[in-house]
CSV table of C-alpha atoms in Angstrom, one decimal:
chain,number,residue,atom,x,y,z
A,1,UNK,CA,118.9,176.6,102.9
A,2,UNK,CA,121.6,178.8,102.0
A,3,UNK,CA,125.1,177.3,100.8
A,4,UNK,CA,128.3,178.3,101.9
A,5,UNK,CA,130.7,179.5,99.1
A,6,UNK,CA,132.6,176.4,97.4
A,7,UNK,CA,136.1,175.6,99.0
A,8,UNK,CA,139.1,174.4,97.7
A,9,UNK,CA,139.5,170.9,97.8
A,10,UNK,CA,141.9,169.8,100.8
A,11,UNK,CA,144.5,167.3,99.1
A,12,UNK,CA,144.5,163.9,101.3
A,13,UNK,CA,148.0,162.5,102.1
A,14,UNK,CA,148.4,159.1,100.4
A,15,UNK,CA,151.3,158.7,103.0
A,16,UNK,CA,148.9,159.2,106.1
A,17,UNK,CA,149.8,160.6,109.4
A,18,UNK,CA,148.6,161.6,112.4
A,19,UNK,CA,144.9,163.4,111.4
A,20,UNK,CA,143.9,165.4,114.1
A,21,UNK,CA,145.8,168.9,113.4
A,22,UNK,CA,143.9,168.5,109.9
A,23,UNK,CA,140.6,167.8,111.2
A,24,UNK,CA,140.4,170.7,113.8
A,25,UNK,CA,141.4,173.3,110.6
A,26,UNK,CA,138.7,171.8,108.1
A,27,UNK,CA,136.3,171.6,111.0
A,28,UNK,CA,136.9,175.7,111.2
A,29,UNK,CA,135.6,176.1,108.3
A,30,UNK,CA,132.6,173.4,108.3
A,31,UNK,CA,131.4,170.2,108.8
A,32,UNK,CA,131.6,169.1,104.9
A,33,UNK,CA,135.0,169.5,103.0
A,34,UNK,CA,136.0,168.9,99.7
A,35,UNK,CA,139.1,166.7,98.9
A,36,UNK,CA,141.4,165.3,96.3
A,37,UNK,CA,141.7,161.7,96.9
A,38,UNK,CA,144.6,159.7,94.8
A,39,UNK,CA,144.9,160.5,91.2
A,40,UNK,CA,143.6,163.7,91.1
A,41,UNK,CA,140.2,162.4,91.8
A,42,UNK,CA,137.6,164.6,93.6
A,43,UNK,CA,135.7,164.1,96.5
A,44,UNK,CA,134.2,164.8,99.6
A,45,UNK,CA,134.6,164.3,103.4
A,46,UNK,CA,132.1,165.0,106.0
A,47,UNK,CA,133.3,165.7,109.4
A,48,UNK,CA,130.8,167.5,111.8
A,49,UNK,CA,129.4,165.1,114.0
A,50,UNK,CA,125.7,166.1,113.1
A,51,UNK,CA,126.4,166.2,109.8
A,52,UNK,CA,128.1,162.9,109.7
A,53,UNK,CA,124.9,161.3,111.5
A,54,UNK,CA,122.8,162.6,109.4
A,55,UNK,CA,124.8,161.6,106.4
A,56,UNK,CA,125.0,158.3,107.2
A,57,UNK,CA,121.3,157.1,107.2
A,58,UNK,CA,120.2,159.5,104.6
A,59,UNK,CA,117.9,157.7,102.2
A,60,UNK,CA,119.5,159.0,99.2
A,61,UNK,CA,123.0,158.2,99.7
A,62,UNK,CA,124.0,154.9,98.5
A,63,UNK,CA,126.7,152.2,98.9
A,64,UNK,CA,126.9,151.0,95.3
A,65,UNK,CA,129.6,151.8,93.1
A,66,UNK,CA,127.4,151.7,90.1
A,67,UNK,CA,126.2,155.2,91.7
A,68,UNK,CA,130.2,156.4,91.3
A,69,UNK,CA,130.5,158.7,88.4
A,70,UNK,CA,134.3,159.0,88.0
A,71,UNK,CA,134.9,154.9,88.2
A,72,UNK,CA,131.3,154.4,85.9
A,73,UNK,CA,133.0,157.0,83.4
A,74,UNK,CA,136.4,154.8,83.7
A,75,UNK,CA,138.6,157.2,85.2
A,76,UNK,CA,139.5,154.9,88.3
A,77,UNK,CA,142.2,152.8,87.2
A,78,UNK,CA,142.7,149.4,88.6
A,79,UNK,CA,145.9,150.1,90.4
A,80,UNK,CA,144.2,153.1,92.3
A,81,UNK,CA,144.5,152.4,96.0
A,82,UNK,CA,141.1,152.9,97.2
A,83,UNK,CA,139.6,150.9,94.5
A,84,UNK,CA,139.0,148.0,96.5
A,85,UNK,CA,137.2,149.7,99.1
A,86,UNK,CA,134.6,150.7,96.0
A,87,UNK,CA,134.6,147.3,94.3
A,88,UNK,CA,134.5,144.4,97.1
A,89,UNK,CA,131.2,142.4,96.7
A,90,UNK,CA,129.7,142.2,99.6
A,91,UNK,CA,128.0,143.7,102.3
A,92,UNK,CA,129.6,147.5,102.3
A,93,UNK,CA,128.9,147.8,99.1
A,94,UNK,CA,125.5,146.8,98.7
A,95,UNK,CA,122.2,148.8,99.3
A,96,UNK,CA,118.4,147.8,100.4
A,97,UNK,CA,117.5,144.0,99.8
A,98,UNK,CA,120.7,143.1,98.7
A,99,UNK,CA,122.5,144.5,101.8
A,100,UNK,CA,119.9,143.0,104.0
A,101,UNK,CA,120.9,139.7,102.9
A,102,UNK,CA,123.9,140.0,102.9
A,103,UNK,CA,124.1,140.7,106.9
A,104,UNK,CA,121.4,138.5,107.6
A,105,UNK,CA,123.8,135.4,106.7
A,106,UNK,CA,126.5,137.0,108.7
A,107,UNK,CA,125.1,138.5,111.6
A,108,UNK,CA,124.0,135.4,114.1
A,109,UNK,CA,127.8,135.4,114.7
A,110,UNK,CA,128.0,138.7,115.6
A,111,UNK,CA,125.3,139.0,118.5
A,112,UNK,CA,125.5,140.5,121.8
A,113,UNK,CA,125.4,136.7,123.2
A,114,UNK,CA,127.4,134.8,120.7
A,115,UNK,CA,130.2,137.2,121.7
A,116,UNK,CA,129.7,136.5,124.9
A,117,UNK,CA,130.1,133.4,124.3
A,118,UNK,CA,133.7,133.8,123.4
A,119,UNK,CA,135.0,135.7,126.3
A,120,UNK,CA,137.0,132.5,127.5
A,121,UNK,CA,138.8,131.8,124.5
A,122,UNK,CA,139.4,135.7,124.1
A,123,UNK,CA,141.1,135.6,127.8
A,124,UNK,CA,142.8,132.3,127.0
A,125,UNK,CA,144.6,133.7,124.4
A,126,UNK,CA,145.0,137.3,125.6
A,127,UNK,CA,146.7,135.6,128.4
A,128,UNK,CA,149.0,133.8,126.4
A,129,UNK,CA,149.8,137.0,124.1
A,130,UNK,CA,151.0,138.6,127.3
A,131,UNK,CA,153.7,135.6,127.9
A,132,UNK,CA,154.5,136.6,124.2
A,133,UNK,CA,154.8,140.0,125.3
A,134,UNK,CA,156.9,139.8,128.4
A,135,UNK,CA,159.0,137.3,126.6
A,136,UNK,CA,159.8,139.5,123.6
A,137,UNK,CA,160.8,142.5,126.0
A,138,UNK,CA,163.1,140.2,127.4
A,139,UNK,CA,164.5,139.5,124.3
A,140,UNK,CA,164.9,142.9,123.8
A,141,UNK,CA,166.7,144.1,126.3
A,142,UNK,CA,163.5,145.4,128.3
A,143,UNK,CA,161.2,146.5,124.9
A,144,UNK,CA,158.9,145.3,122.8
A,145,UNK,CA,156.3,146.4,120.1
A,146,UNK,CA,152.9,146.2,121.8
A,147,UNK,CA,151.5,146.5,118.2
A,148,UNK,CA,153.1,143.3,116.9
A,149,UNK,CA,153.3,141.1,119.6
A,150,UNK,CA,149.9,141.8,121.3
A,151,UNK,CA,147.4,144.2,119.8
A,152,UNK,CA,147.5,142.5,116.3
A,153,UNK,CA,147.6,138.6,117.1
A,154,UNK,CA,144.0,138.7,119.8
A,155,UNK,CA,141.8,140.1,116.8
A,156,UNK,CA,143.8,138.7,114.1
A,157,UNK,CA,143.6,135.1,115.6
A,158,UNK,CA,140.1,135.9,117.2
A,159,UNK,CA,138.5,136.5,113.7
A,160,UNK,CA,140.9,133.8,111.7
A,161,UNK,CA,139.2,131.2,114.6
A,162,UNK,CA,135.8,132.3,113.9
A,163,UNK,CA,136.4,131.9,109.9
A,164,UNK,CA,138.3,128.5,110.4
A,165,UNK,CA,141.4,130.2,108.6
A,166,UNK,CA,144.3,128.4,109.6
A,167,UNK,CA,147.2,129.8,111.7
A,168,UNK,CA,149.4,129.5,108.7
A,169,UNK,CA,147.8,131.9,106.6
A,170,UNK,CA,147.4,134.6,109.3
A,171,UNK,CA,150.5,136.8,109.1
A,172,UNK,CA,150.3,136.6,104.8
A,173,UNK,CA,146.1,137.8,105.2
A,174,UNK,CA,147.4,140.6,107.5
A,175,UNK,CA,150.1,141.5,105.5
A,176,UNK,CA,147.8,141.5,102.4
A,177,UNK,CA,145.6,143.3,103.7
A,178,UNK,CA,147.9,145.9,105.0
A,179,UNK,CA,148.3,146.3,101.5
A,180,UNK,CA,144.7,147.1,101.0
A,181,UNK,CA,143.9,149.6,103.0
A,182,UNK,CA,147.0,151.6,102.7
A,183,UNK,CA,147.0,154.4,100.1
A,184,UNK,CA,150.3,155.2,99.5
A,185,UNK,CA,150.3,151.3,97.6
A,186,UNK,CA,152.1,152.2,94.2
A,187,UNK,CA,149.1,150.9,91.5
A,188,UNK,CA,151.6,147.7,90.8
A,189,UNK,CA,151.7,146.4,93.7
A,190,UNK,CA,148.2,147.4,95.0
A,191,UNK,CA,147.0,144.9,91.8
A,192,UNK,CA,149.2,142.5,93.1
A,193,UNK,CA,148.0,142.4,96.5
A,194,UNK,CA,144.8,142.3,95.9
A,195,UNK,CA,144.8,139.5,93.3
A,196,UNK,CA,147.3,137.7,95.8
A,197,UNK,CA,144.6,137.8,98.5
A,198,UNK,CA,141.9,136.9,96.6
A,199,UNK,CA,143.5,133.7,95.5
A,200,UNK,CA,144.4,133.4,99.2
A,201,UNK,CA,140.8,133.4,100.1
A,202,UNK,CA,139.8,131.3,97.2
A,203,UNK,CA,142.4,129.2,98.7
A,204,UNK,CA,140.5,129.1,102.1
A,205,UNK,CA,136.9,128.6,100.7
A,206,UNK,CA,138.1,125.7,98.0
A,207,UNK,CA,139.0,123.9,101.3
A,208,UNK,CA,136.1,124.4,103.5
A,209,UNK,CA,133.9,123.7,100.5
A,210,UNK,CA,135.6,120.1,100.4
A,211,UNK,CA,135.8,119.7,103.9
A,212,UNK,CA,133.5,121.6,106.0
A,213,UNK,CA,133.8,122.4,109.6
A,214,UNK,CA,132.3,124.1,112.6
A,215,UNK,CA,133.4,127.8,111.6
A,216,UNK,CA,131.8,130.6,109.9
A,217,UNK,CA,133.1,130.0,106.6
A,218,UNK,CA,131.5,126.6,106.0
A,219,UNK,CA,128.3,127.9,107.1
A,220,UNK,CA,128.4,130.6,104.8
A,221,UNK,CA,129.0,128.2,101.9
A,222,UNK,CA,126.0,126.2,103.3
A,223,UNK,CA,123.6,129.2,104.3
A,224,UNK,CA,120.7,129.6,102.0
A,225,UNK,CA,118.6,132.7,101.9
A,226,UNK,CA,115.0,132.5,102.3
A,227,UNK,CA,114.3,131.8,98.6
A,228,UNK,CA,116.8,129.3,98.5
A,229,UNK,CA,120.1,131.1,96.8
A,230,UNK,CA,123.5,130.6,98.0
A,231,UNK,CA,126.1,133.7,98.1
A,232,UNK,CA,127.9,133.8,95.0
A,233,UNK,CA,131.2,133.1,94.6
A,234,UNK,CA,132.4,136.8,94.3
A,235,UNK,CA,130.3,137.4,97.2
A,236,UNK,CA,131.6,134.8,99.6
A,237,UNK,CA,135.1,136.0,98.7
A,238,UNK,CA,134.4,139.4,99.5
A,239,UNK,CA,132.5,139.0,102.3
A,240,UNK,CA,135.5,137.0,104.0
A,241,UNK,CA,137.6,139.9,102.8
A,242,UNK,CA,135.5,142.4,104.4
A,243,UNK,CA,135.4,140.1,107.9
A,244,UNK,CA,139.1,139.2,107.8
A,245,UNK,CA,140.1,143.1,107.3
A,246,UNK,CA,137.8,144.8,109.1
A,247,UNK,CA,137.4,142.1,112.0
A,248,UNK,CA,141.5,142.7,112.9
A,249,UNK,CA,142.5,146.4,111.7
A,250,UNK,CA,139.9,148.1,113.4
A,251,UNK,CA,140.8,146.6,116.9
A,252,UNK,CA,144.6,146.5,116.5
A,253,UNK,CA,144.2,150.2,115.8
A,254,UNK,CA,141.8,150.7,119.0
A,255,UNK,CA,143.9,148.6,121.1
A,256,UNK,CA,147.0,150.3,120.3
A,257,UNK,CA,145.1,154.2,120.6
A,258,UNK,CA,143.7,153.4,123.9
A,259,UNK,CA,147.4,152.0,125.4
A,260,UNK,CA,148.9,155.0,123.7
A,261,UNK,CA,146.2,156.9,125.1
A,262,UNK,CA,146.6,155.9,128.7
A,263,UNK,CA,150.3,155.7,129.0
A,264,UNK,CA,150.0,159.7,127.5
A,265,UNK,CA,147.2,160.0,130.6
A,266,UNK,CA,148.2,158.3,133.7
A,267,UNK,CA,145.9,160.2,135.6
A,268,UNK,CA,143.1,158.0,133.4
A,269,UNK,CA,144.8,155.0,134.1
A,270,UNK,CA,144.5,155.7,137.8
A,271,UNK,CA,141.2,156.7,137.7
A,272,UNK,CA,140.3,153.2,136.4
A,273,UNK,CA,142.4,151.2,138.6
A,274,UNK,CA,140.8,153.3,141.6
A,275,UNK,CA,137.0,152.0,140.2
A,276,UNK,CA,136.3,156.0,139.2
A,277,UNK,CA,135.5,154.7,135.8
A,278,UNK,CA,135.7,151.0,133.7
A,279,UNK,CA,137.6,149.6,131.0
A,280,UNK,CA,134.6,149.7,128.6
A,281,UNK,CA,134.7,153.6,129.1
A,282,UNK,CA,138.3,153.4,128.4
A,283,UNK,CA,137.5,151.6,125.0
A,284,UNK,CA,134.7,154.6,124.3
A,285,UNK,CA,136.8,157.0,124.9
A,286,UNK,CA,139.4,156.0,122.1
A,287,UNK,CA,136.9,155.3,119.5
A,288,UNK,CA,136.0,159.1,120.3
A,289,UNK,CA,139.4,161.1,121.2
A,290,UNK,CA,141.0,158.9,118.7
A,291,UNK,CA,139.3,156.7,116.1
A,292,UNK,CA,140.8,153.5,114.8
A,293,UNK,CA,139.3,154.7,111.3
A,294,UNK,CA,140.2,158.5,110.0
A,295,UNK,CA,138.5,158.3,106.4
A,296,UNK,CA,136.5,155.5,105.5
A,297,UNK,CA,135.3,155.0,101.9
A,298,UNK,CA,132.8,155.3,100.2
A,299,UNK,CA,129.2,156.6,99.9
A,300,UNK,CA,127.4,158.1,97.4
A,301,UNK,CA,124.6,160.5,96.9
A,302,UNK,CA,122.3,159.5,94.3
A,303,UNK,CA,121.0,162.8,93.7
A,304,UNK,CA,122.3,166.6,94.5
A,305,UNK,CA,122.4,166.9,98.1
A,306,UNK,CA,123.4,169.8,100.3
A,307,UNK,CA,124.9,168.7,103.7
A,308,UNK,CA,125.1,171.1,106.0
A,309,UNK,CA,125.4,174.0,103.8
A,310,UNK,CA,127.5,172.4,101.4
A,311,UNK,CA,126.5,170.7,98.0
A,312,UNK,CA,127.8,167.1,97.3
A,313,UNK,CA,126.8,166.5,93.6
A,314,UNK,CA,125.2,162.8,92.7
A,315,UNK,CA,128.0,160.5,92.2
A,316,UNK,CA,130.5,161.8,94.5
A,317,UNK,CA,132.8,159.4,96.3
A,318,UNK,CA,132.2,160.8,100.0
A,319,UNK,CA,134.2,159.8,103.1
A,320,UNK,CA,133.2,159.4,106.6
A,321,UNK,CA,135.3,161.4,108.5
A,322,UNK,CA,134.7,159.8,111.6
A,323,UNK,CA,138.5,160.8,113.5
A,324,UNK,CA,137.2,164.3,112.8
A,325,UNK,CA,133.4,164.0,113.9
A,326,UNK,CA,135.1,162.7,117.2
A,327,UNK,CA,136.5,166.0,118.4
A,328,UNK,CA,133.6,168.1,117.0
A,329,UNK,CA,133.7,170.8,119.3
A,330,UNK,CA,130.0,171.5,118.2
A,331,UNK,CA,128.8,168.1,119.6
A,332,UNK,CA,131.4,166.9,122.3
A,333,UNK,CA,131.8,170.4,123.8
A,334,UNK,CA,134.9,172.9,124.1
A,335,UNK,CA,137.1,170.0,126.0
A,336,UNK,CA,136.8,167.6,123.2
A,337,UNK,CA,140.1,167.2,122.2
A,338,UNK,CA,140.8,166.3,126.4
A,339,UNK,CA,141.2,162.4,126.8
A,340,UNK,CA,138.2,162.0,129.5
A,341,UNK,CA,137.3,158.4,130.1
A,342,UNK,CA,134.5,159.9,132.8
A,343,UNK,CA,132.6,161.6,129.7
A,344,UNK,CA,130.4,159.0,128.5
A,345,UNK,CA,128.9,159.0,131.9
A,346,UNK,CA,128.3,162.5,131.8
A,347,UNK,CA,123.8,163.2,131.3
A,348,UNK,CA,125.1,165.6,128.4
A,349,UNK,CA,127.6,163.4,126.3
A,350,UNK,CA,127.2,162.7,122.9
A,351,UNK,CA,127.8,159.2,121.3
A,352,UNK,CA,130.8,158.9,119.3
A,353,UNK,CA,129.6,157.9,115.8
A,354,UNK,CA,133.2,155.9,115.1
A,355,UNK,CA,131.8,152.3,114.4
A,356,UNK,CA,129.1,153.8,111.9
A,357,UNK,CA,125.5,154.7,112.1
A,358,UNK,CA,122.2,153.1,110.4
A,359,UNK,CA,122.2,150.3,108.6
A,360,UNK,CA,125.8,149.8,108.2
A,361,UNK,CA,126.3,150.2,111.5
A,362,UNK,CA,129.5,147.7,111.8
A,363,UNK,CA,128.4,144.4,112.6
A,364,UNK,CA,131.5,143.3,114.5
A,365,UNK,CA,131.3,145.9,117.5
A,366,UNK,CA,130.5,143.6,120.5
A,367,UNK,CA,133.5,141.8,119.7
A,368,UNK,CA,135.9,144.7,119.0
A,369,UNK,CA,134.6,146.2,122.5
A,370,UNK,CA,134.9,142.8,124.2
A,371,UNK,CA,138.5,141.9,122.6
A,372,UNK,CA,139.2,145.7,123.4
A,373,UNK,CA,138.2,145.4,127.0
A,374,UNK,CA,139.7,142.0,128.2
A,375,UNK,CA,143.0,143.2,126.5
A,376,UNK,CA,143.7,146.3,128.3
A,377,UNK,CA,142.4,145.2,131.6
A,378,UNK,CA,144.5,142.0,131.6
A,379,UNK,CA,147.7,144.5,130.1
A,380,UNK,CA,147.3,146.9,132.6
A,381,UNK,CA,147.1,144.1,135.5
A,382,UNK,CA,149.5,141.7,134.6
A,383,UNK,CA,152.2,144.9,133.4
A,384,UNK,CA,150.7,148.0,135.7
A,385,UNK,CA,153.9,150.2,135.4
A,386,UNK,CA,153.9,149.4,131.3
A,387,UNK,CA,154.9,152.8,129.6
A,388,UNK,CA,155.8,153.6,125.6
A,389,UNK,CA,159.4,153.3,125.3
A,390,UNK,CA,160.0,156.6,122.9
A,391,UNK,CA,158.0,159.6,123.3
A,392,UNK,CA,154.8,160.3,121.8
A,393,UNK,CA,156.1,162.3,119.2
A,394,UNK,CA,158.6,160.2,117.5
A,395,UNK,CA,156.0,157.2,116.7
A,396,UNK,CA,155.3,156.7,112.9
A,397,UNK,CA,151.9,157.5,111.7
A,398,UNK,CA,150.2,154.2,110.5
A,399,UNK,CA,150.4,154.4,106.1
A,400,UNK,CA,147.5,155.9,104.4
A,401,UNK,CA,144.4,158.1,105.7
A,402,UNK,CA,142.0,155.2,106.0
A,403,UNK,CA,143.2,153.8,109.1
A,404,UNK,CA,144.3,156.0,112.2
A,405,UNK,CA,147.1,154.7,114.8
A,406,UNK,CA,150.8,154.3,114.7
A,407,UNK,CA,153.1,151.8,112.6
A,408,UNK,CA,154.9,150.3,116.1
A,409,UNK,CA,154.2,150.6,119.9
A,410,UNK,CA,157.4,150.1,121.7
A,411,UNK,CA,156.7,149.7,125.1
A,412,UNK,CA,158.5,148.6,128.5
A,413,UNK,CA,156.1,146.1,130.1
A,414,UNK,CA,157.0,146.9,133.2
A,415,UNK,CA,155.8,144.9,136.3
């Protein structure tokens, strides 16, 4: 296969911002980029969808950081933002047998019917969010930040349930891992947060150890594999990481796109409320037109591979451009950057690839499209003439190139 000439690296923004401008200009000029993340470090992104697919379930592409040259050589320092992402025991960053296990203790809470299960308590409490809501509109003269008051407490409290985490530690976890995922976190303080929250979740664990109860944390302190071996210590910690981070940013960023989304659309909106399409489209559409997740780190070929024309050399940190792969006019047609909740029905629609592919396909999906679901259908009920209360234009990117959505929602919840 022929290559296509090397380009120059495209520097990613620490700071963040809106993606899509980006993504349509290194898409012109192919599906695999090079970039500079933080420090001066290279990398790669891969944005075409079919490249992306591909990519993803490749055998020789790996998870495991021992397969990162630049942090196995000792040029990642431990301040570096996206260090975490690379380091975490646990489950996304774990290959083959070890991976296997990994999910296999955490994934019986995570089917299609235990989720299920929880649709009550997910209405309970979106119900009483919206009370929240309407009351802090009040209290501001007629606005209030959908983001904060809504779109972050139903995951956040959803996934803090499930663990046993108790309310009090819920705004410190999310503002820790805020801290995390960000990568505009000065080295200092990106230490700091991470030790803090891995104290806070030794915190957690030391108390469920002593007194277990019916959550997911003390069964994962009691779970055995099939030889008899308990997770680690390391591994228990990170794995709660990985659940408490992933199992509330990811939907607070999908909640918040799609109500952006709509209110920027109200001809979508009134499609749905006339039965032309369903809530659950709504919630595909997003993770499409507008993926909770720009960049997500990290994989790693274990040889020389050439992705679509382009070469990724072994140990190359390579992100998942899945924002980008979304609007891939190659797969999702000329109209792909057009908002379309109807698509997904169309014979010739492509499946967004925005909550992974293969094995680490993300194991939390049917409850970020169930949470996703009840919460704008019961929104857009109880508060039908809801709108954003500043234009599109003036709302601050989220922090950081990891995550995609915006840092506040002001809205007017209007009856």
């Amino acid at each position: 296969m022929e290559t296509t000439p090397a380009l120059p690296p495209h520097r990613l923004d620490p700071a963040g911002g809106c993606p899509h401008a980006d993504n349509a200009r290194l898409l012109a000029r192919g599906a695999v980029t090079p970039v500079e993340l933080p420090g001066g470090i290279g990398g790669a992104a891969v944005l075409g969808h079919e490249a992306l697919r591909e990519f993803l379930q490749h055998p020789d592409v790996a998870k495991n950081a021992r397969h990162f040259t630049a942090l196995r050589e000792g040029l990642i320092a431990e301040g570096w933002p996206l260090r975490t992402f690379a380091t975490v025991p646990g489950m996304t960053t774990a290959d083959g047998e070890d991976h296997r296990r990994l999910r296999s203790l955490v994934s019986r809470a995570f089917t299609p019917r235990r989720t299920e299960e929880l649709r009550p308590r997910v209405e309970e409490l979106t119900e009483s969010l919206l009370d929240g809501l309407a009351a802090a509109a009040v209290a501001g003269g007629g606005v209030a930040d959908l983001r904060r008051h809504f779109a972050l407490p139903l995951p956040l409290g959803v996934i803090c349930e499930l663990l046993g985490v108790e309310a009090g530690f819920r705004d410190r976890l999310h503002h820790l891992s805020s801290r995390i995922v960000a990568t505009d976190t000065e080295p200092a303080a990106a230490v700091a947060a991470n030790r803090e929250l891995l104290a806070v979740l030794g915190e957690i664990a030391a108390a469920k150890a002593a007194a277990p109860g019916d959550d997911l944390t003390s069964a994962l302190i009691a779970a055995r594999d099939e030889d008899g071996d308990r997770l680690g210590r390391p591994e228990l910690i990170g794995t709660l990481l990985l659940m408490i981070v992933a199992g509330h940013e990811t939907t607070l960023n999908l909640i918040t796109n799609a109500v952006r989304a709509l209110c920027g659309h109200r001809d979508q909106l009134d499609l749905v409320r006339a039965g032309g399409a369903s809530w659950a489209d709504v919630v595909e559409e997003t993770l499409r037109w507008d993926a909770p997740v720009s960049y997500f780190p990290f994989r790693y070929p274990v040889r020389d591979l050439t992705v679509d024309g382009t070469p990724i050399p072994a140990g190359t940190p390579v992100l998942a451009g899945y924002s980008a792969a979304g609007r891939d006019r190659a797969a999702h047609g000329p109209d792909a950057d057009r908002f379309d909740v109807t698509r997904q029905a169309r014979p010739d629609a492509v499946r967004h690839l925005s909550l992974g592919h293969g094995a680490h396909y993300c194991l939390g999906a049917p409850l970020a499209r169930l949470e996703a679901t009840v919460a704008l259908e019961r929104l857009f009920t109880r508060f039908p003439g809801l709108e954003l209360a500043v234009p599109e234009a003036e709302l601050a990117p989220h922090a950081g190139f990891v995550g995609n959505s915006v840092r506040a929602l002001p809205v007017r919840p209007a009856p």
